[in-house]
Coordinates of C-alpha atoms and ligand atoms in Angstrom, one line a residue:
X672 CA 8.6 -31.6 32.2
X673 CA 12.2 -32.5 31.6
X674 CA 13.2 -35.1 29.1
X675 CA 16.2 -37.1 29.8
X676 CA 19.1 -37.2 27.3
X677 CA 19.7 -40.5 25.8
X678 CA 22.5 -40.1 23.2
X679 CA 25.1 -41.7 25.4
X680 CA 22.9 -44.6 26.3
X681 CA 21.1 -45.4 23.1
X682 CA 22.8 -47.9 20.8
X683 CA 23.7 -45.9 17.8
X684 CA 22.0 -46.9 14.5
X685 CA 24.1 -46.5 11.4
X686 CA 21.1 -45.9 9.2
X687 CA 21.4 -45.0 5.6
X688 CA 18.9 -42.2 5.4
X689 CA 17.2 -41.4 2.2
X690 CA 18.1 -38.3 0.3
X691 CA 15.6 -35.9 -1.2
X692 CA 12.7 -33.7 -0.1
X693 CA 12.5 -30.0 -0.1
X694 CA 13.1 -28.8 3.4
X695 CA 13.0 -25.0 3.3
X696 CA 16.6 -23.8 3.5
X697 CA 17.5 -25.5 6.7
X698 CA 15.1 -23.5 8.9
X699 CA 14.6 -25.2 12.2
X700 CA 11.7 -24.8 14.7
X701 CA 13.6 -25.4 17.9
X702 CA 12.2 -28.2 19.8
X703 CA 10.5 -29.9 16.9
X704 CA 12.1 -32.7 15.1
X705 CA 11.5 -31.3 11.6
X706 CA 11.5 -32.4 8.0
X707 CA 12.5 -35.4 6.0
X708 CA 15.8 -37.2 6.8
X709 CA 18.8 -36.7 4.5
X710 CA 21.9 -38.3 3.2
X711 CA 24.2 -41.0 4.6
X712 CA 24.6 -40.2 8.2
X713 CA 28.0 -41.8 8.6
X714 CA 31.4 -40.2 8.4
X715 CA 34.8 -41.6 7.7
X716 CA 36.3 -39.2 10.3
X717 CA 34.9 -36.9 13.0
X718 CA 32.8 -34.2 11.5
X719 CA 32.8 -31.7 14.4
X720 CA 36.4 -30.6 14.0
X721 CA 35.5 -26.9 14.2
X722 CA 33.8 -27.2 17.6
X723 CA 30.5 -25.5 18.6
X724 CA 29.5 -21.9 19.2
X725 CA 26.7 -19.8 20.4
X726 CA 25.9 -16.1 20.0
X727 CA 23.5 -13.2 20.0
X728 CA 21.7 -14.0 23.2
X729 CA 18.4 -12.4 24.3
X730 CA 16.5 -12.9 27.6
X731 CA 14.7 -15.9 26.0
X732 CA 17.0 -17.3 23.3
X733 CA 20.3 -17.7 21.7
X734 CA 21.8 -18.9 18.4
X735 CA 23.7 -22.2 18.4
X736 CA 26.3 -23.0 15.7
X737 CA 28.4 -25.8 14.4
X738 CA 29.7 -27.0 11.0
X739 CA 30.3 -30.5 9.6
X740 CA 33.8 -30.5 8.3
X741 CA 35.7 -33.8 8.7
X742 CA 38.6 -32.2 6.8
X743 CA 38.3 -28.4 7.1
X744 CA 41.2 -27.6 4.8
X745 CA 39.7 -29.7 1.9
X746 CA 37.1 -28.4 -0.5
X747 CA 33.7 -28.8 0.9
X748 CA 35.2 -29.5 4.3
X749 CA 35.8 -33.0 3.1
X750 CA 32.1 -33.9 2.6
X751 CA 30.2 -34.6 -0.6
X752 CA 27.8 -31.9 -1.7
X753 CA 24.8 -33.4 0.0
X754 CA 22.6 -32.4 2.9
X755 CA 23.0 -34.0 6.3
X756 CA 20.6 -34.3 9.2
X757 CA 22.0 -32.9 12.4
X758 CA 20.3 -33.3 15.7
X759 CA 20.6 -31.0 18.7
X760 CA 20.0 -31.1 22.4
X761 CA 19.8 -28.2 24.9
X762 CA 19.9 -29.0 28.6
X763 CA 20.0 -27.2 31.9
X764 CA 22.9 -29.4 33.0
X765 CA 26.2 -30.5 31.6
X766 CA 25.3 -34.2 31.7
X767 CA 22.2 -33.6 29.7
X768 CA 19.8 -35.1 32.2
X769 CA 17.4 -32.2 32.1
X770 CA 16.8 -31.5 28.4
X771 CA 14.8 -28.4 27.5
X772 CA 15.0 -28.5 23.7
X773 CA 15.7 -31.2 21.2
X774 CA 15.3 -31.3 17.4
X775 CA 16.7 -31.9 14.0
X776 CA 18.0 -29.5 11.5
X777 CA 19.9 -29.9 8.3
X778 CA 23.4 -29.0 7.2
X779 CA 23.3 -27.9 3.6
X780 CA 26.3 -28.1 1.2
X781 CA 25.7 -24.6 -0.2
X782 CA 26.0 -23.3 3.3
X783 CA 29.3 -25.2 3.8
X784 CA 27.4 -27.7 6.0
X785 CA 27.1 -25.0 8.7
X786 CA 24.3 -25.5 11.2
X787 CA 22.5 -22.9 13.2
X788 CA 19.7 -23.4 15.6
X789 CA 17.8 -20.4 16.9
X790 CA 16.3 -21.0 20.3
X791 CA 13.3 -19.2 21.7
X792 CA 11.3 -19.5 24.9
X793 CA 14.2 -20.0 27.3
X794 CA 14.5 -18.5 30.7
X795 CA 16.3 -15.2 31.2
X796 CA 19.9 -15.1 32.5
X797 CA 20.0 -18.8 32.5
X798 CA 22.9 -21.1 31.8
X799 CA 22.3 -23.9 29.2
X800 CA 24.4 -26.7 27.7
X801 CA 24.1 -27.8 24.1
X802 CA 25.5 -30.4 21.7
X803 CA 24.9 -31.7 18.2
X804 CA 24.8 -35.2 16.7
X805 CA 25.3 -36.3 13.1
X806 CA 25.2 -39.9 12.3
X807 CA 26.8 -41.6 15.3
X808 CA 29.1 -38.7 16.0
X809 CA 28.4 -36.3 18.9
X810 CA 29.9 -32.8 19.1
X811 CA 31.7 -31.3 22.0
X812 CA 29.4 -29.7 24.6
X813 CA 28.9 -26.0 24.5
X814 CA 27.8 -23.8 27.4
X815 CA 25.8 -20.6 26.8
X816 CA 23.5 -18.2 28.6
X817 CA 20.6 -15.9 28.0
X818 CA 20.6 -12.3 29.0
X819 CA 18.8 -10.7 32.0
X820 CA 15.2 -9.6 31.5
X821 CA 14.5 -6.1 30.1
X822 CA 14.2 -4.0 33.2
X823 CA 16.5 -5.8 35.6
X824 CA 19.4 -3.9 37.2
X825 CA 21.6 -6.9 37.8
X826 CA 24.3 -6.7 40.4
X827 CA 27.3 -7.3 38.1
X828 CA 28.0 -8.3 34.5
X829 CA 31.3 -9.5 33.3
X830 CA 32.3 -9.8 29.7
X831 CA 35.4 -10.0 27.6
X832 CA 36.3 -8.1 24.4
X833 CA 38.8 -9.4 21.8
X834 CA 40.0 -8.6 18.3
X835 CA 42.6 -9.4 15.7
X836 CA 43.5 -13.0 15.6
X837 CA 46.1 -13.7 13.0
X838 CA 46.5 -17.5 12.7
X839 CA 49.9 -17.3 11.0
X840 CA 51.3 -14.8 13.5
X841 CA 50.6 -16.8 16.6
X842 CA 48.5 -19.2 18.6
X843 CA 45.3 -17.9 20.0
X844 CA 46.6 -18.3 23.6
X845 CA 44.6 -15.5 25.2
X846 CA 41.4 -17.5 24.6
X847 CA 42.5 -20.2 27.1
X848 CA 42.0 -17.6 29.9
X849 CA 38.7 -16.4 28.4
X850 CA 37.5 -20.0 28.2
X851 CA 38.4 -20.8 31.8
X852 CA 36.5 -17.8 33.2
X853 CA 33.1 -19.1 34.3
X854 CA 31.7 -15.7 35.2
X855 CA 32.0 -14.2 31.7
X856 CA 28.5 -13.7 30.2
X857 CA 29.6 -12.8 26.7
X858 CA 32.6 -12.4 24.5
X859 CA 32.6 -9.5 22.1
X860 CA 34.7 -9.9 19.0
X861 CA 35.6 -6.5 17.4
X862 CA 36.9 -7.8 14.1
X863 CA 39.8 -9.3 12.2
X864 CA 38.5 -12.7 13.0
X865 CA 40.5 -13.9 10.0
X866 CA 43.3 -12.3 7.8
X867 CA 43.0 -12.6 4.1
X868 CA 46.6 -12.7 2.9
X869 CA 48.8 -15.8 2.6
X870 CA 51.3 -15.9 5.4
X871 CA 53.6 -18.4 7.1
X872 CA 55.2 -17.3 10.4
X873 CA 54.3 -19.2 13.6
X874 CA 51.8 -21.2 11.6
X875 CA 51.1 -21.3 7.8
X876 CA 47.9 -20.0 6.4
X877 CA 45.7 -22.2 4.3
X878 CA 45.4 -21.7 1.4
X879 CA 48.8 -20.2 1.0
X880 CA 47.6 -17.2 -1.0
X881 CA 45.4 -14.1 -0.8
X882 CA 41.9 -15.6 -0.5
X883 CA 39.4 -14.3 -3.1
X884 CA 36.8 -17.1 -3.7
X885 CA 34.1 -18.5 -1.5
X886 CA 35.9 -21.8 -1.3
X887 CA 39.1 -20.0 -0.2
X888 CA 37.3 -17.9 2.4
X889 CA 35.7 -21.1 3.8
X890 CA 39.0 -22.9 4.1
X891 CA 40.6 -19.9 5.9
X892 CA 37.6 -19.7 8.3
X893 CA 37.8 -23.4 8.8
X894 CA 41.5 -23.3 9.5
X895 CA 41.1 -20.6 12.1
X896 CA 38.4 -22.5 13.9
X897 CA 40.8 -25.5 14.4
X898 CA 42.7 -23.5 17.0
X899 CA 41.9 -25.3 20.3
X900 CA 41.8 -22.2 22.5
X901 CA 39.5 -20.4 20.1
X902 CA 37.2 -23.4 20.1
X903 CA 37.2 -23.5 23.9
X904 CA 36.3 -19.9 24.2
X905 CA 33.4 -20.4 21.7
X906 CA 32.2 -23.4 23.6
X907 CA 32.4 -21.6 26.9
X908 CA 30.4 -18.4 26.3
X909 CA 28.0 -16.8 23.8
X910 CA 29.7 -14.3 21.5
X911 CA 28.6 -11.0 19.9
X912 CA 30.6 -10.6 16.7
X913 CA 31.3 -7.8 14.4
X914 CA 34.0 -7.5 11.7
X915 CA 36.7 -5.2 10.7
X916 CA 38.5 -5.1 7.4
X917 CA 40.5 -8.4 7.1
X918 CA 37.4 -10.6 7.0
X919 CA 37.3 -9.3 3.4
X920 CA 40.4 -7.2 2.5
X921 CA 42.8 -4.7 4.1
X922 CA 41.4 -1.2 4.9
X923 CA 38.4 -1.6 2.6
X924 CA 35.6 1.0 2.6
X925 CA 32.2 -0.2 1.4
X926 CA 32.8 -1.4 -2.2
X927 CA 36.4 -0.1 -2.0
X928 CA 36.5 2.0 -5.1
X929 CA 39.9 1.2 -6.6
X930 CA 40.9 2.0 -10.2
X931 CA 42.8 -1.3 -10.4
X932 CA 39.9 -3.5 -9.6
X933 CA 36.5 -3.4 -11.4
X934 CA 33.6 -2.8 -9.0
X935 CA 31.8 -6.0 -10.1
X936 CA 34.9 -8.0 -9.1
X937 CA 35.1 -6.3 -5.7
X938 CA 31.4 -6.9 -5.2
X939 CA 31.7 -10.6 -6.0
X940 CA 34.7 -11.0 -3.6
X941 CA 32.9 -9.1 -0.9
X942 CA 29.9 -11.4 -1.3
X943 CA 32.2 -14.5 -0.9
X944 CA 33.8 -13.0 2.2
X945 CA 30.5 -12.1 3.8
X946 CA 29.0 -15.4 3.0
X947 CA 31.8 -17.4 4.5
X948 CA 31.7 -15.1 7.6
X949 CA 28.0 -15.8 8.1
X950 CA 28.5 -19.5 7.6
X951 CA 31.1 -19.6 10.4
X952 CA 29.5 -17.3 13.0
X953 CA 26.7 -17.9 15.5
X954 CA 24.5 -15.3 13.7
X955 CA 20.8 -15.7 13.0
X956 CA 19.6 -16.9 9.6
X957 CA 18.0 -13.5 9.1
X958 CA 21.5 -12.1 8.8
X959 CA 22.4 -14.4 5.9
X960 CA 23.9 -12.1 3.3
X961 CA 22.2 -11.3 0.1
X962 CA 25.0 -10.9 -2.5
X963 CA 27.5 -8.5 -1.0
X964 CA 25.2 -7.2 1.8
X965 CA 25.1 -8.6 5.3
X966 CA 23.0 -6.8 7.9
X967 CA 25.4 -6.9 10.9
X968 CA 24.9 -3.9 13.2
X969 CA 22.6 -4.7 16.0
X970 CA 21.9 -4.1 19.7
X971 CA 21.9 -6.2 22.9
X972 CA 20.6 -5.4 26.4
X973 CA 21.8 -6.8 29.7
X974 CA 18.8 -5.6 31.6
X975 CA 19.0 -2.0 32.7
X976 CA 22.7 -2.5 33.4
X977 CA 24.2 -2.2 29.9
X978 CA 23.2 -1.8 26.2
X979 CA 25.7 -2.9 23.6
X980 CA 25.5 -1.2 20.2
X981 CA 27.5 -3.6 18.0
X982 CA 28.5 -1.4 15.0
X983 CA 29.7 -2.1 11.5
X984 CA 32.3 0.5 10.5
X985 CA 33.2 -1.1 7.1
X986 CA 30.2 -2.0 5.0
X987 CA 28.7 1.5 4.6
X988 CA 31.7 3.8 5.1
X989 CA 33.0 6.5 2.7
X990 CA 36.4 6.0 1.2
X991 CA 39.3 7.0 3.4
X992 CA 40.1 10.7 3.3
X993 CA 42.2 12.2 0.5
X994 CA 45.6 13.3 1.6
X995 CA 46.7 16.9 1.3
X996 CA 49.8 19.0 1.2
X997 CA 51.1 20.4 4.5
X998 CA 50.0 24.0 3.6
X999 CA 46.4 22.7 3.2
X1000 CA 46.3 21.4 6.7
X1001 CA 44.4 23.4 9.3
X1002 CA 46.0 24.5 12.6
X1003 CA 45.2 21.1 14.2
X1004 CA 46.8 19.3 11.3
X1005 CA 43.7 18.0 9.6
X1006 CA 43.3 17.9 5.8
X1007 CA 40.1 19.3 4.3
X1008 CA 38.8 15.9 3.5
X1009 CA 39.2 14.6 7.1
X1010 CA 36.6 17.3 8.1
X1011 CA 34.2 16.8 5.1
X1012 CA 30.7 16.5 6.7
X1013 CA 29.6 14.3 3.7
X1014 CA 31.9 11.5 4.7
X1015 CA 30.6 8.8 6.9
X1016 CA 32.0 5.8 8.9
X1017 CA 28.6 4.3 9.7
X1018 CA 26.4 5.3 6.8
X1019 CA 23.2 7.4 7.4
X1020 CA 20.9 4.6 8.4
X1021 CA 23.2 3.0 11.0
X1022 CA 24.1 6.4 12.3
X1023 CA 20.5 7.5 12.8
X1024 CA 19.8 4.1 14.4
X1025 CA 22.6 4.7 16.9
X1026 CA 21.7 8.4 17.5
X1027 CA 18.1 7.5 18.3
X1028 CA 19.3 5.0 20.9
X1029 CA 21.8 7.4 22.5
X1030 CA 19.0 10.0 22.9
X1031 CA 16.5 7.6 24.5
X1032 CA 18.5 4.9 26.3
X1033 CA 17.8 4.2 30.0
X1034 CA 20.7 1.8 30.4
X1035 CA 23.4 2.6 33.0
X1036 CA 26.3 1.9 30.6
X1037 CA 25.9 2.5 26.9
X1038 CA 28.5 0.7 24.8
X1039 CA 29.7 1.3 21.3
X1040 CA 31.4 -2.0 20.3
X1041 CA 33.2 -1.1 17.1
X1042 CA 36.3 -1.4 15.1
X1043 CA 38.7 1.5 14.8
X1044 CA 40.2 4.1 17.1
X1045 CA 37.5 6.6 18.2
X1046 CA 39.2 9.2 20.3
X1047 CA 41.5 11.6 18.4
X1048 CA 45.2 11.0 18.6
X1049 CA 48.2 12.9 17.3
X1050 CA 51.1 10.6 16.6
X1051 CA 54.4 12.2 17.7
X1052 CA 55.9 12.4 14.3
X1053 CA 58.1 15.2 13.0
X1054 CA 56.5 18.6 12.1
X1055 CA 53.9 19.4 10.9
X1056 CA 51.8 17.7 13.5
X1057 CA 52.0 14.3 11.9
X1058 CA 48.5 13.4 11.0
X1059 CA 48.4 10.2 9.0
X1060 CA 46.9 11.0 5.6
X1061 CA 44.0 8.8 4.6
X1062 CA 43.4 7.7 8.2
X1063 CA 41.4 4.5 8.4
X1064 CA 40.0 5.3 11.9
X1065 CA 37.7 8.1 13.2
X1066 CA 40.4 10.8 12.8
X1067 CA 39.6 10.4 9.1
X1068 CA 35.9 10.8 9.8
X1069 CA 36.0 13.8 12.1
X1070 CA 32.6 15.4 11.3
X1071 CA 30.6 12.3 12.0
X1072 CA 32.4 11.6 15.2
X1073 CA 31.9 15.2 16.3
X1074 CA 28.2 14.8 15.5
X1075 CA 28.0 11.7 17.7
X1076 CA 29.8 13.5 20.6
X1077 CA 27.7 16.6 20.4
X1078 CA 24.6 14.4 20.4
X1079 CA 25.8 12.6 23.5
X1080 CA 26.4 15.9 25.3
X1081 CA 23.1 17.3 24.2
X1082 CA 21.0 14.3 25.2
X1083 CA 23.0 13.4 28.3
X1084 CA 23.5 9.8 27.3
X1085 CA 24.4 7.9 30.5
X1086 CA 28.0 6.6 30.6
X1087 CA 29.0 6.2 27.0
X1088 CA 31.9 3.7 26.6
X1089 CA 33.6 2.9 23.3
X1090 CA 35.2 -0.5 22.8
X1091 CA 37.7 -0.7 20.0
X1092 CA 40.0 -3.3 18.2
X1093 CA 42.2 -2.8 15.2
X1094 CA 45.4 -1.2 16.5
X1095 CA 47.0 -4.3 18.0
X1096 CA 47.8 -2.3 21.1
X1097 CA 46.1 -1.7 24.5
X1098 CA 45.0 1.9 25.1
X1099 CA 42.8 3.8 27.4
X1100 CA 41.7 7.1 26.0
X1101 CA 39.3 9.6 27.5
X1102 CA 37.2 11.0 24.6
X1103 CA 37.4 14.8 24.7
X1104 CA 34.4 16.8 23.7
X1105 CA 36.1 18.5 20.8
X1106 CA 38.6 17.1 18.3
X1107 CA 40.7 20.2 18.6
X1108 CA 40.7 20.5 22.3
X1109 CA 42.0 17.4 24.2
X1110 CA 41.9 19.1 27.6
X1111 CA 38.2 19.4 27.9
X1112 CA 36.1 17.4 30.4
X1113 CA 35.8 13.9 28.7
X1114 CA 32.5 13.0 27.1
X1115 CA 33.0 9.3 26.9
X1116 CA 35.7 6.7 27.7
X1117 CA 37.4 4.4 25.1
X1118 CA 39.0 1.1 25.9
X1119 CA 41.1 -0.3 23.0
X1120 CA 42.1 -3.9 23.2
X1121 CA 45.3 -5.4 21.8
X1122 CA 45.3 -8.3 19.4
X1123 CA 44.8 -11.9 20.3
X1124 CA 47.8 -12.8 18.2
X1125 CA 48.3 -10.3 15.3
X1126 CA 51.9 -9.0 15.1
X1127 CA 53.1 -11.9 17.3
X1128 CA 54.9 -11.4 20.6
X1129 CA 55.9 -7.8 21.2
X1130 CA 59.5 -7.0 20.2
X1131 CA 59.9 -4.0 22.4
X1132 CA 61.7 -4.9 25.6
X1133 CA 59.6 -2.5 27.7
X1134 CA 56.1 -4.0 27.8
X1135 CA 54.8 -0.7 29.2
X1136 CA 55.0 2.0 26.6
X1137 CA 53.4 5.0 28.1
X1138 CA 51.3 6.0 31.0
X1139 CA 50.0 9.6 31.2
X1140 CA 53.2 11.1 29.9
X1141 CA 52.2 12.4 26.5
X1142 CA 51.8 16.2 26.6
X1143 CA 50.4 16.2 23.0
X1144 CA 47.7 13.7 23.9
X1145 CA 46.8 14.3 27.5
X1146 CA 43.6 12.3 27.1
X1147 CA 45.6 9.1 26.5
X1148 CA 46.1 7.5 29.9
X1149 CA 47.5 4.0 29.0
X1150 CA 49.3 2.4 26.1
X1151 CA 50.8 -1.0 25.9
X1152 CA 51.7 -3.6 23.2
X1153 CA 51.3 -7.0 24.8
X1154 CA 49.0 -9.6 23.3
X1155 CA 45.8 -10.5 25.2
X1156 CA 42.3 -9.2 25.7
X1157 CA 40.2 -7.0 28.0
X1158 CA 37.9 -8.2 30.7
X1159 CA 35.2 -5.8 31.9
X1160 CA 33.0 -6.0 35.0
X1161 CA 30.0 -3.6 35.2
X1162 CA 28.1 -2.8 38.4
X1163 CA 25.6 0.1 38.8
X1164 CA 28.3 2.2 40.3
X1165 CA 31.5 1.2 38.5
X1166 CA 32.9 0.0 35.2
X1167 CA 36.2 -1.9 35.6
X1168 CA 38.4 -2.9 32.7
X1169 CA 41.3 -5.4 33.3
X1170 CA 43.9 -5.6 30.6
X1171 CA 44.9 -9.3 30.5
X1172 CA 48.1 -10.2 28.8
X1173 CA 49.7 -13.5 27.8
X1174 CA 53.3 -14.5 28.2
X1175 CA 53.5 -15.6 24.6
X1176 CA 51.6 -16.4 21.3
X1177 CA 54.5 -18.1 19.6
X1178 CA 54.0 -21.2 21.7
X1179 CA 50.7 -23.0 22.2
X1180 CA 50.8 -22.6 26.0
X1181 CA 51.0 -19.3 27.8
X1182 CA 50.4 -17.8 31.2
X1183 CA 48.0 -14.9 31.6
X1184 CA 48.1 -12.0 34.0
X1185 CA 46.5 -8.6 34.6
X1186 CA 48.8 -5.7 33.4
X1187 CA 46.6 -2.8 34.6
X1188 CA 43.1 -2.2 35.7
X1189 CA 41.1 1.0 35.0
X1190 CA 37.7 2.1 36.4
X1191 CA 35.0 4.5 35.4
X1192 CA 32.6 5.9 38.1
X1193 CA 28.9 6.1 37.2
X1194 CA 28.2 9.6 35.9
X1195 CA 31.8 10.6 35.3
X1196 CA 33.3 10.0 31.9
X1197 CA 37.0 9.1 31.9
X1198 CA 38.9 6.2 33.3
X1199 CA 41.1 6.2 36.4
X1200 CA 43.9 3.8 37.0
X1201 CA 42.8 1.3 39.8
X1202 CA 45.8 0.0 41.8
X1203 CA 49.3 -0.4 40.5
X1204 CA 50.1 -1.7 37.0
X1205 CA 52.1 -5.0 37.2
X1206 CA 54.5 -4.2 34.4
Ligands
LIG384 FE1 44.0 -6.5 13.0

């Protein structure tokens, strides 16, 4: 039976609650008001300045998130180092008449007063609304949804994928369009949620330096979450997040072996970065990092329609390849280390977990949601063929990529689609079967999304850089450098990717339009332009 929400009607009690008790690490049994009450539940200023979020949905549950931070740029978010009770409500309706879960959890100071509620026992592919209350203060309302049941072939699924939001280089204007779309079932963030350097362009980074400590990473995450469009997109949809390099440091690989920085120091900084990331994302408590380790790669199913393999190409990877002299390059321009079969992007455990899925999946569309450019690409630089030494993307990890591609061919994985961030440009690339032969029948399709704001507004006059006119890279069918995101709609027959672009990120308001749309037919790897690009 439904319980009616009463936060708006009940007269708030400013009760000084007693401190103490030993509630186990903030774990909440959803639906049960748990544990002893904590610290003074009154605030000098509004504590929900960072909004609300949800993520990692399943057919029966989802993770809800918020953080108490009256002053997110201050140490401790402007709160004393004490625990606070936080209540939550989940309803079927936006006005909270039909409540399905209600309970209390605790915001702990050593978790930056972040709050996560893991819901179970909800209905599949259902929309829910949620909010939090601390003291007399009520959070903004979030909307979320669960995924379809395991074997359902749903008619259509729409999601958005995004990456690379540099706070100092622009406003996060593409998120206004993401937030306004009521049909989006999930937002996939492919990394560079924050940037670690000090910067001051369109907006100034806080703190104004390279962040290294836990407090500094927390302040940076808090500052990013103050962006109103980012908050709106989090409040509107559940997110599936993974990271790239800048959540920790530029172009790192695993523990980033560097003669100038002792390993223990790198490890401590990685632990701080990962901890702050977990504290600010709608990730389950089971993913809370232990030291410098955070188990992030995971899998989501949208019934039989799509499976999303959310990958971590940073934490376990081998160092970037060693450069070589031109006479050491092979005929395709690769250095010996690019081809070294010992080198890995994913690490053995994650790779085997992925390969097993690709061999057995029954899903119509099989997605690799990951960080860096997957399909090979030869930059048109002067001779010799212009391979970038020490490539940070899959062209520096050729053997592992080839192993995945061969595996897909061998096992007939249905409709593999790679989603990529990192490059700050829009691309569509058909993934050729062999890294030396770009003309072969594509094995998979790669959609690479531009940045939300990184690099600011494009300086090139022509917004449209290239369409199917690169003889060296015939598998590249689209390239563009606008800011924006990609919106994808999947049906049993067709995958459609709309490249959405904003008019600007240097002002807080923008208009959004579709630049070009590409489609994949079920059973036929490779994208086709759908309609005429509006550029
Ligand atoms: Fe980036």
